[in-house]
Amino acid sequence: MAGTAENTEGPATGTGGEPESSDSLRTFGAFLQALREHAGYSREEFGALVRFSKHTVASVEQGRRIPDVDFVERAEGVLGNTGALRKAVRHIARQPGLASWFRTWARLEATAITLETYECRVVPGLLQTEAYARAVSLSVPPLPDAAELEARVGARLDRQGLLSMERQPPTAFSFIVEQAVLERHTGGVVITRELFDHLLDVEQRHWNVELQIMPLRQPNHPGLDGPLQLLETPENRWFGYSEGQENGRLITDPKSISLLTQRYAKLRSQALTPEDSRRLLERMRGAL
């Protein structure tokens, strides 16, 4: 599971022998550093202005961290709103910590206006806490070394910038998660309690996020073929994504997209409503 769609942070060398490269990240970082220094800010001063720590600024400048949407937008404001950083960030071609087969989908995610996710294995990566992400990464052999683990967790947390309501337009998110995934208590009770609190908080604070839980008992289940994702681009084109062990598949065929759309619509109708899902999550949280 070291490369699943919601555990997409695979090893540094992806399938097919494709080596990981961070040249574009380092280039973006050097560009940001040059602009910051030209403006006369130290990393600490700049971090305070963009509301990120000086360590995050250093990670971005050194090509070790992908700048999220909020970081780029705030940096633009501080550095003159030239649009240079917005243009440069589009050229970050590869993302350390992301499995090679997931990168195309990740690039589509970055500009999607609608994203729909059904997950029956793990909590979707966009909703994970850092501790849960670590527990998932350490659950499935082969175990990562320290650097690889940090890359996986960092990539997952960076992707969560997509949830921002400051994006224009904000992405509309729909998540359907099997109750069994939440009942698994991945990582133990403490990590699960933190995860439940996080899910409740995200659902409450983000009006663009809808979370539904699929109950344990569902005799007629349209998701038996496994997890699926759908997204809509700003041009109103739809793409799908499915994944198995050590592989993933971007789906572009209109007939296949239509089929996945039908399945997701049925999943959505059979899952608990967002309100009932929240109440169930609160009860599960209280029972820990």
Coordinates of N, CA and C in Angstrom, one line a residue, residues 72-269:
V72 N 2.1 30.1 -1.7 CA 2.4 30.9 -2.9 C 1.6 32.2 -3.0
E73 N 0.3 32.1 -2.6 CA -0.5 33.3 -2.7 C 0.0 34.4 -1.7
R74 N 0.3 34.0 -0.5 CA 0.8 34.9 0.5 C 2.2 35.5 0.1
A75 N 3.0 34.6 -0.4 CA 4.3 35.1 -0.9 C 4.2 36.1 -2.0
E76 N 3.3 35.9 -2.9 CA 3.0 36.8 -4.0 C 2.7 38.2 -3.4
G77 N 1.8 38.2 -2.4 CA 1.4 39.5 -1.8 C 2.5 40.2 -1.1
V78 N 3.4 39.5 -0.5 CA 4.5 40.1 0.2 C 5.6 40.6 -0.8
L79 N 5.8 39.9 -1.9 CA 6.8 40.2 -2.8 C 6.4 41.0 -4.1
G80 N 5.3 41.6 -4.0 CA 4.9 42.5 -5.0 C 3.8 42.2 -6.0
N81 N 3.2 41.0 -5.8 CA 2.1 40.5 -6.7 C 2.5 40.6 -8.2
T82 N 3.6 40.2 -8.5 CA 4.0 40.2 -9.9 C 3.5 39.0 -10.7
G83 N 3.0 38.0 -10.0 CA 2.6 36.8 -10.7 C 3.7 35.8 -11.0
A84 N 4.9 36.2 -10.7 CA 6.1 35.3 -11.1 C 6.0 34.0 -10.4
L85 N 5.7 34.0 -9.1 CA 5.7 32.7 -8.3 C 4.5 31.9 -8.8
R86 N 3.4 32.5 -9.1 CA 2.2 31.7 -9.5 C 2.6 30.9 -10.8
K87 N 3.3 31.6 -11.7 CA 3.7 31.0 -13.0 C 4.8 29.9 -12.7
A88 N 5.7 30.2 -11.9 CA 6.8 29.3 -11.6 C 6.4 28.0 -11.0
V89 N 5.4 28.1 -10.1 CA 5.0 26.9 -9.4 C 4.3 25.9 -10.3
R90 N 3.8 26.3 -11.4 CA 3.2 25.4 -12.4 C 4.2 24.5 -13.0
H91 N 5.5 24.8 -12.9 CA 6.5 24.1 -13.6 C 7.2 23.1 -12.7
I92 N 6.6 22.9 -11.5 CA 7.2 21.9 -10.6 C 6.6 20.6 -11.1
A93 N 7.5 19.8 -11.8 CA 7.1 18.7 -12.6 C 6.9 17.4 -11.7
R94 N 7.8 17.3 -10.7 CA 7.7 16.0 -9.9 C 7.7 16.4 -8.5
Q95 N 7.1 15.5 -7.7 CA 6.9 15.8 -6.3 C 7.5 14.7 -5.4
P96 N 8.6 15.0 -4.7 CA 9.2 14.0 -3.9 C 8.2 13.4 -2.9
G97 N 8.2 12.1 -2.7 CA 7.2 11.5 -1.8 C 6.0 11.0 -2.5
L98 N 5.7 11.4 -3.7 CA 4.6 10.9 -4.4 C 5.0 9.8 -5.3
A99 N 4.2 8.7 -5.3 CA 4.4 7.6 -6.2 C 4.4 8.0 -7.6
S100 N 5.3 7.4 -8.5 CA 5.4 7.9 -9.8 C 4.1 7.8 -10.6
W101 N 3.3 6.8 -10.3 CA 2.0 6.6 -11.1 C 1.0 7.6 -10.7
F102 N 1.2 8.3 -9.6 CA 0.2 9.3 -9.0 C 0.4 10.7 -9.5
R103 N 1.6 11.0 -10.0 CA 1.9 12.4 -10.3 C 1.0 13.1 -11.2
T104 N 0.6 12.4 -12.3 CA -0.3 13.1 -13.3 C -1.6 13.5 -12.6
W105 N -2.1 12.5 -11.8 CA -3.4 12.8 -11.1 C -3.2 14.0 -10.1
A106 N -2.0 14.0 -9.4 CA -1.7 15.1 -8.5 C -1.7 16.5 -9.2
R107 N -1.2 16.5 -10.4 CA -1.2 17.8 -11.1 C -2.6 18.2 -11.5
L108 N -3.4 17.2 -11.9 CA -4.8 17.6 -12.2 C -5.6 18.0 -10.9
E109 N -5.3 17.4 -9.8 CA -5.9 17.8 -8.5 C -5.6 19.3 -8.2
A110 N -4.4 19.7 -8.6 CA -4.0 21.1 -8.2 C -4.9 22.2 -8.7
T111 N -5.6 21.9 -9.8 CA -6.5 22.9 -10.4 C -8.0 22.5 -10.5
A112 N -8.3 21.3 -9.9 CA -9.6 20.8 -10.0 C -10.7 21.7 -9.4
I113 N -11.9 21.7 -9.9 CA -12.9 22.5 -9.3 C -13.9 21.6 -8.5
T114 N -13.9 20.3 -8.8 CA -14.6 19.3 -8.1 C -13.8 18.0 -7.9
L115 N -13.8 17.5 -6.7 CA -13.0 16.2 -6.5 C -13.9 15.3 -5.6
E116 N -14.1 14.1 -6.1 CA -15.0 13.1 -5.4 C -14.1 11.9 -5.2
T117 N -14.2 11.4 -3.9 CA -13.3 10.3 -3.5 C -14.1 9.3 -2.7
Y118 N -14.0 8.0 -3.2 CA -14.6 6.9 -2.4 C -13.4 6.1 -1.9
E119 N -13.3 5.8 -0.6 CA -12.2 5.0 -0.1 C -12.6 3.9 0.9
C120 N -12.1 2.7 0.6 CA -12.5 1.6 1.4 C -11.2 0.9 2.1
R121 N -10.1 1.6 2.0 CA -8.9 1.0 2.6 C -8.3 1.9 3.7
V122 N -8.1 3.2 3.5 CA -7.6 4.1 4.5 C -8.4 5.4 4.4
V123 N -8.3 6.2 5.4 CA -8.8 7.6 5.3 C -8.1 8.3 4.2
P124 N -8.9 9.0 3.3 CA -8.2 9.7 2.2 C -7.1 10.6 2.6
G125 N -6.0 10.7 1.8 CA -4.8 11.4 2.2 C -5.1 12.9 2.5
L126 N -6.1 13.5 1.8 CA -6.4 14.9 2.0 C -7.0 15.1 3.4
L127 N -7.4 14.1 4.1 CA -8.1 14.2 5.4 C -7.2 13.6 6.5
Q128 N -6.1 13.1 6.2 CA -5.2 12.5 7.2 C -4.5 13.5 8.2
T129 N -4.3 13.0 9.4 CA -3.4 13.8 10.3 C -2.0 13.3 10.0
E130 N -1.0 14.0 10.5 CA 0.4 13.6 10.4 C 0.7 12.3 11.0
A131 N 0.1 12.1 12.2 CA 0.3 10.8 12.9 C -0.3 9.7 12.2
Y132 N -1.5 9.9 11.7 CA -2.2 8.8 10.9 C -1.4 8.5 9.7
A133 N -0.9 9.5 9.0 CA -0.1 9.3 7.8 C 1.1 8.5 8.1
R134 N 1.8 8.8 9.2 CA 3.0 8.0 9.6 C 2.6 6.5 9.8
A135 N 1.5 6.3 10.6 CA 1.0 5.0 10.9 C 0.7 4.2 9.7
V136 N 0.1 4.8 8.7 CA -0.2 4.1 7.4 C 1.0 3.7 6.7
S137 N 2.0 4.7 6.6 CA 3.2 4.4 5.9 C 4.1 3.3 6.6
L138 N 3.9 3.2 7.9 CA 4.7 2.2 8.6 C 4.0 0.9 8.8
S139 N 2.8 0.8 8.2 CA 2.0 -0.5 8.3 C 2.3 -1.5 7.2
V140 N 2.7 -1.0 6.1 CA 2.8 -1.9 4.9 C 4.3 -2.1 4.5
P141 N 4.8 -3.3 4.4 CA 6.1 -3.5 4.0 C 6.3 -3.2 2.5
P142 N 7.5 -2.8 2.1 CA 8.7 -2.6 2.9 C 8.7 -1.3 3.7
L143 N 9.2 -1.3 4.9 CA 9.2 -0.1 5.7 C 10.1 0.9 5.1
P144 N 9.7 2.2 5.1 CA 10.6 3.2 4.6 C 11.7 3.6 5.6
D145 N 12.8 4.1 5.0 CA 13.8 4.7 5.9 C 13.3 6.1 6.4
A146 N 14.1 6.7 7.3 CA 13.6 8.0 7.9 C 13.4 9.1 6.8
A147 N 14.3 9.2 5.8 CA 14.1 10.2 4.8 C 12.9 10.0 4.0
E148 N 12.7 8.7 3.6 CA 11.6 8.4 2.7 C 10.3 8.6 3.5
L149 N 10.2 8.3 4.8 CA 9.0 8.5 5.6 C 8.7 9.9 5.6
E150 N 9.7 10.8 5.9 CA 9.4 12.2 5.9 C 8.9 12.8 4.6
A151 N 9.5 12.2 3.5 CA 9.0 12.7 2.2 C 7.6 12.3 1.9
R152 N 7.2 11.1 2.3 CA 5.8 10.6 2.1 C 4.8 11.5 2.9
V153 N 5.2 11.6 4.2 CA 4.3 12.4 5.1 C 4.2 13.8 4.7
G154 N 5.3 14.4 4.3 CA 5.4 15.8 3.9 C 4.6 16.0 2.6
A155 N 4.7 15.1 1.7 CA 3.9 15.2 0.4 C 2.4 15.2 0.7
R156 N 2.0 14.3 1.6 CA 0.6 14.1 1.9 C 0.0 15.4 2.6
L157 N 0.8 15.9 3.5 CA 0.3 17.1 4.2 C 0.3 18.3 3.3
D158 N 1.3 18.4 2.4 CA 1.3 19.5 1.4 C 0.1 19.5 0.5
R159 N -0.4 18.3 0.1 CA -1.6 18.2 -0.7 C -2.8 18.7 0.0
Q160 N -2.8 18.8 1.3 CA -4.0 19.2 2.0 C -4.2 20.7 1.8
G161 N -3.3 21.4 1.3 CA -3.5 22.8 0.9 C -4.6 23.0 -0.1
L162 N -4.9 21.9 -0.8 CA -6.0 21.9 -1.8 C -7.4 22.2 -1.1
L163 N -7.5 21.9 0.1 CA -8.7 22.1 0.8 C -9.0 23.6 1.1
S164 N -8.1 24.4 0.9 CA -8.2 25.8 1.3 C -9.4 26.5 0.6
M165 N -10.1 27.2 1.4 CA -11.3 28.0 0.8 C -10.9 29.3 0.2
E166 N -9.6 29.6 0.3 CA -9.1 30.8 -0.3 C -8.7 30.6 -1.8
R167 N -8.8 29.4 -2.3 CA -8.5 29.1 -3.7 C -9.7 29.7 -4.5
Q168 N -9.4 30.2 -5.7 CA -10.4 30.8 -6.6 C -10.5 30.0 -7.9
P169 N -11.6 29.3 -8.1 CA -12.7 29.1 -7.1 C -12.3 28.0 -6.2
P170 N -12.9 27.9 -5.0 CA -12.6 26.8 -4.1 C -13.0 25.5 -4.7
T171 N -12.3 24.5 -4.4 CA -12.7 23.1 -4.9 C -13.8 22.6 -4.1
A172 N -14.8 22.0 -4.7 CA -15.9 21.3 -4.0 C -15.5 19.8 -3.8
F173 N -15.4 19.4 -2.5 CA -14.9 18.1 -2.2 C -16.1 17.2 -1.7
S174 N -16.1 16.0 -2.2 CA -17.0 15.0 -1.6 C -16.2 13.7 -1.3
F175 N -16.3 13.3 0.0 CA -15.5 12.1 0.5 C -16.6 11.1 1.0
I176 N -16.4 9.9 0.5 CA -17.2 8.8 1.1 C -16.2 7.8 1.6
V177 N -16.3 7.5 2.9 CA -15.3 6.6 3.6 C -16.1 5.5 4.3
E178 N -15.6 4.3 4.1 CA -16.2 3.1 4.7 C -16.1 3.2 6.2
Q179 N -17.1 2.9 7.0 CA -17.1 2.9 8.4 C -16.0 1.9 8.9
A180 N -15.8 0.8 8.2 CA -14.8 -0.2 8.6 C -13.4 0.4 8.7
V181 N -13.1 1.4 7.8 CA -11.8 2.0 7.8 C -11.6 2.8 9.1
L182 N -12.7 3.5 9.6 CA -12.6 4.2 10.8 C -12.5 3.3 12.0
E183 N -13.2 2.2 11.9 CA -13.3 1.2 13.0 C -11.9 0.5 13.2
R184 N -11.1 0.5 12.2 CA -9.8 -0.2 12.2 C -8.9 0.3 13.3
H185 N -9.0 1.6 13.6 CA -8.1 2.2 14.6 C -6.6 2.1 14.2
T186 N -6.3 2.4 13.0 CA -4.9 2.4 12.5 C -4.1 3.3 13.3
G187 N -3.0 2.7 13.8 CA -2.0 3.4 14.7 C -2.4 3.4 16.2
G188 N -3.6 2.9 16.5 CA -3.9 2.9 17.9 C -5.0 3.9 18.3
V189 N -5.4 3.8 19.6 CA -6.5 4.7 20.1 C -6.1 6.2 20.0
V190 N -4.9 6.5 20.5 CA -4.5 7.9 20.6 C -4.6 8.6 19.2
I191 N -4.0 7.9 18.2 CA -3.9 8.4 16.8 C -5.3 8.5 16.2
T192 N -6.2 7.5 16.6 CA -7.5 7.4 16.1 C -8.4 8.6 16.6
R193 N -8.2 8.8 17.9 CA -8.9 9.9 18.6 C -8.6 11.3 17.9
E194 N -7.3 11.5 17.7 CA -6.8 12.7 17.0 C -7.4 12.8 15.6
L195 N -7.4 11.6 14.9 CA -8.0 11.6 13.6 C -9.4 12.0 13.6
F196 N -10.2 11.4 14.5 CA -11.6 11.7 14.5 C -11.9 13.2 14.8
D197 N -11.1 13.8 15.8 CA -11.2 15.2 16.1 C -10.9 16.0 14.8
H198 N -9.9 15.6 14.1 CA -9.5 16.3 12.9 C -10.6 16.3 11.8
L199 N -11.2 15.1 11.6 CA -12.3 14.9 10.6 C -13.5 15.8 11.0
L200 N -13.8 15.8 12.3 CA -14.9 16.7 12.7 C -14.6 18.1 12.5
D201 N -13.4 18.5 12.8 CA -13.0 19.9 12.6 C -13.0 20.3 11.1
V202 N -12.4 19.5 10.3 CA -12.4 19.8 8.8 C -13.8 20.0 8.3
E203 N -14.7 19.0 8.7 CA -16.1 19.1 8.2 C -16.8 20.4 8.7
Q204 N -16.5 20.8 9.9 CA -17.1 22.0 10.5 C -16.6 23.3 9.9
R205 N -15.3 23.3 9.7 CA -14.6 24.6 9.2 C -14.7 24.8 7.7
H206 N -14.7 23.7 6.9 CA -14.7 23.8 5.5 C -16.0 23.6 4.9
W207 N -16.7 24.7 4.5 CA -18.0 24.6 3.8 C -17.9 23.9 2.4
N208 N -16.6 23.8 1.9 CA -16.5 23.1 0.6 C -16.2 21.6 0.7
V209 N -16.2 21.1 1.9 CA -15.9 19.7 2.1 C -17.2 19.0 2.7
E210 N -17.6 17.9 2.0 CA -18.7 17.0 2.4 C -18.2 15.6 2.7
L211 N -18.3 15.2 3.9 CA -17.9 13.9 4.3 C -19.1 13.0 4.6
Q212 N -19.1 11.8 4.0 CA -20.1 10.8 4.3 C -19.5 9.5 4.6
I213 N -20.1 8.8 5.5 CA -19.7 7.5 6.0 C -20.6 6.4 5.4
M214 N -20.0 5.4 4.8 CA -20.7 4.2 4.3 C -20.9 3.3 5.5
P215 N -22.1 2.9 5.9 CA -22.3 2.1 7.1 C -21.8 0.7 6.9
L216 N -21.5 0.0 8.0 CA -20.9 -1.3 7.9 C -21.8 -2.3 7.1
R217 N -23.1 -2.2 7.3 CA -24.0 -3.1 6.6 C -24.6 -2.5 5.4
Q218 N -24.3 -3.0 4.2 CA -24.8 -2.4 3.0 C -24.9 -3.6 2.0
P219 N -26.0 -4.4 2.0 CA -26.0 -5.6 1.2 C -25.8 -5.4 -0.3
N220 N -26.3 -4.2 -0.8 CA -26.2 -3.9 -2.2 C -25.2 -2.8 -2.4
H221 N -24.0 -3.1 -2.6 CA -22.9 -2.1 -2.5 C -22.3 -1.9 -3.9
P222 N -22.3 -0.6 -4.4 CA -21.8 -0.3 -5.8 C -20.3 -0.1 -5.8
G223 N -19.6 -0.2 -4.6 CA -18.2 0.1 -4.6 C -17.3 -1.2 -4.4
L224 N -17.9 -2.3 -4.7 CA -17.1 -3.6 -4.5 C -15.9 -3.7 -5.4
D225 N -15.8 -3.0 -6.4 CA -14.6 -3.0 -7.3 C -13.5 -2.2 -6.7
G226 N -13.7 -1.5 -5.6 CA -12.6 -0.8 -5.0 C -12.7 0.7 -5.0
P227 N -11.7 1.4 -4.5 CA -11.8 2.8 -4.4 C -11.8 3.5 -5.7
L228 N -12.3 4.7 -5.8 CA -12.3 5.4 -7.0 C -12.3 6.9 -6.7
Q229 N -11.8 7.7 -7.7 CA -11.7 9.1 -7.6 C -12.2 9.7 -8.9
L230 N -12.9 10.8 -8.8 CA -13.3 11.6 -10.0 C -13.0 13.1 -9.8
L231 N -12.6 13.7 -10.8 CA -12.4 15.2 -10.7 C -12.8 15.9 -11.9
E232 N -13.2 17.2 -11.7 CA -13.6 18.1 -12.8 C -12.6 19.2 -13.0
T233 N -12.1 19.5 -14.2 CA -11.2 20.5 -14.4 C -11.9 21.9 -14.6
P234 N -11.2 23.0 -14.6 CA -11.8 24.3 -14.8 C -12.5 24.4 -16.2
E235 N -12.1 23.5 -17.1 CA -12.7 23.4 -18.4 C -13.9 22.5 -18.5
N236 N -14.3 22.0 -17.3 CA -15.4 21.1 -17.1 C -15.2 19.8 -17.8
R237 N -14.0 19.3 -17.8 CA -13.7 18.0 -18.3 C -13.5 17.1 -17.1
W238 N -13.9 15.8 -17.2 CA -13.9 14.9 -16.1 C -12.8 13.9 -16.3
F239 N -12.1 13.5 -15.2 CA -11.1 12.4 -15.2 C -11.4 11.5 -14.1
G240 N -11.0 10.3 -14.2 CA -11.1 9.3 -13.1 C -9.8 8.7 -12.8
Y241 N -9.7 8.1 -11.6 CA -8.5 7.5 -11.2 C -8.8 6.2 -10.3
S242 N -8.1 5.1 -10.6 CA -8.3 3.9 -9.8 C -6.9 3.3 -9.5
E243 N -6.8 2.5 -8.5 CA -5.5 2.1 -8.1 C -5.6 0.7 -7.4
G244 N -4.5 0.0 -7.6 CA -4.3 -1.3 -7.0 C -3.0 -1.4 -6.3
Q245 N -2.5 -2.5 -6.1 CA -1.2 -2.7 -5.4 C -0.1 -2.3 -6.4
E246 N 0.7 -1.3 -6.0 CA 1.9 -0.8 -6.7 C 1.6 -0.3 -8.1
N247 N 0.4 0.2 -8.4 CA 0.0 0.8 -9.7 C -1.2 1.7 -9.6
G248 N -1.3 2.5 -10.5 CA -2.5 3.4 -10.6 C -2.8 3.7 -12.0
R249 N -4.1 4.1 -12.3 CA -4.5 4.2 -13.7 C -5.3 5.5 -13.8
L250 N -4.9 6.4 -14.7 CA -5.7 7.6 -15.0 C -6.7 7.2 -16.0
I251 N -7.9 7.6 -15.8 CA -9.0 7.2 -16.7 C -9.6 8.4 -17.4
T252 N -9.5 8.4 -18.8 CA -10.0 9.5 -19.6 C -11.1 9.1 -20.5
D253 N -11.3 7.9 -20.8 CA -12.4 7.4 -21.7 C -13.7 7.9 -21.2
P254 N -14.5 8.6 -22.0 CA -15.8 9.1 -21.6 C -16.8 8.0 -21.1
K255 N -16.8 6.8 -21.7 CA -17.6 5.7 -21.3 C -17.3 5.2 -19.9
S256 N -16.0 5.1 -19.7 CA -15.5 4.7 -18.4 C -15.8 5.7 -17.3
I257 N -15.7 7.0 -17.7 CA -16.0 8.1 -16.7 C -17.5 8.0 -16.4
S258 N -18.3 7.8 -17.4 CA -19.8 7.7 -17.2 C -20.1 6.6 -16.2
L259 N -19.4 5.4 -16.4 CA -19.6 4.3 -15.5 C -19.2 4.6 -14.0
L260 N -18.1 5.3 -13.9 CA -17.6 5.6 -12.5 C -18.5 6.7 -11.9
T261 N -19.0 7.6 -12.7 CA -20.0 8.6 -12.2 C -21.2 8.0 -11.7
Q262 N -21.7 7.0 -12.4 CA -22.9 6.3 -12.0 C -22.7 5.6 -10.6
R263 N -21.5 4.9 -10.5 CA -21.2 4.2 -9.3 C -21.1 5.2 -8.1
Y264 N -20.4 6.3 -8.4 CA -20.2 7.3 -7.3 C -21.6 7.9 -6.9
A265 N -22.4 8.1 -7.8 CA -23.8 8.6 -7.5 C -24.5 7.7 -6.6
K266 N -24.4 6.4 -6.9 CA -25.1 5.4 -6.1 C -24.5 5.3 -4.7
L267 N -23.1 5.3 -4.7 CA -22.4 5.3 -3.4 C -22.9 6.5 -2.5
R268 N -23.0 7.6 -3.1 CA -23.4 8.8 -2.4 C -24.8 8.7 -1.8
S269 N -25.7 8.1 -2.6 CA -27.1 7.9 -2.2 C -27.2 6.9 -1.1

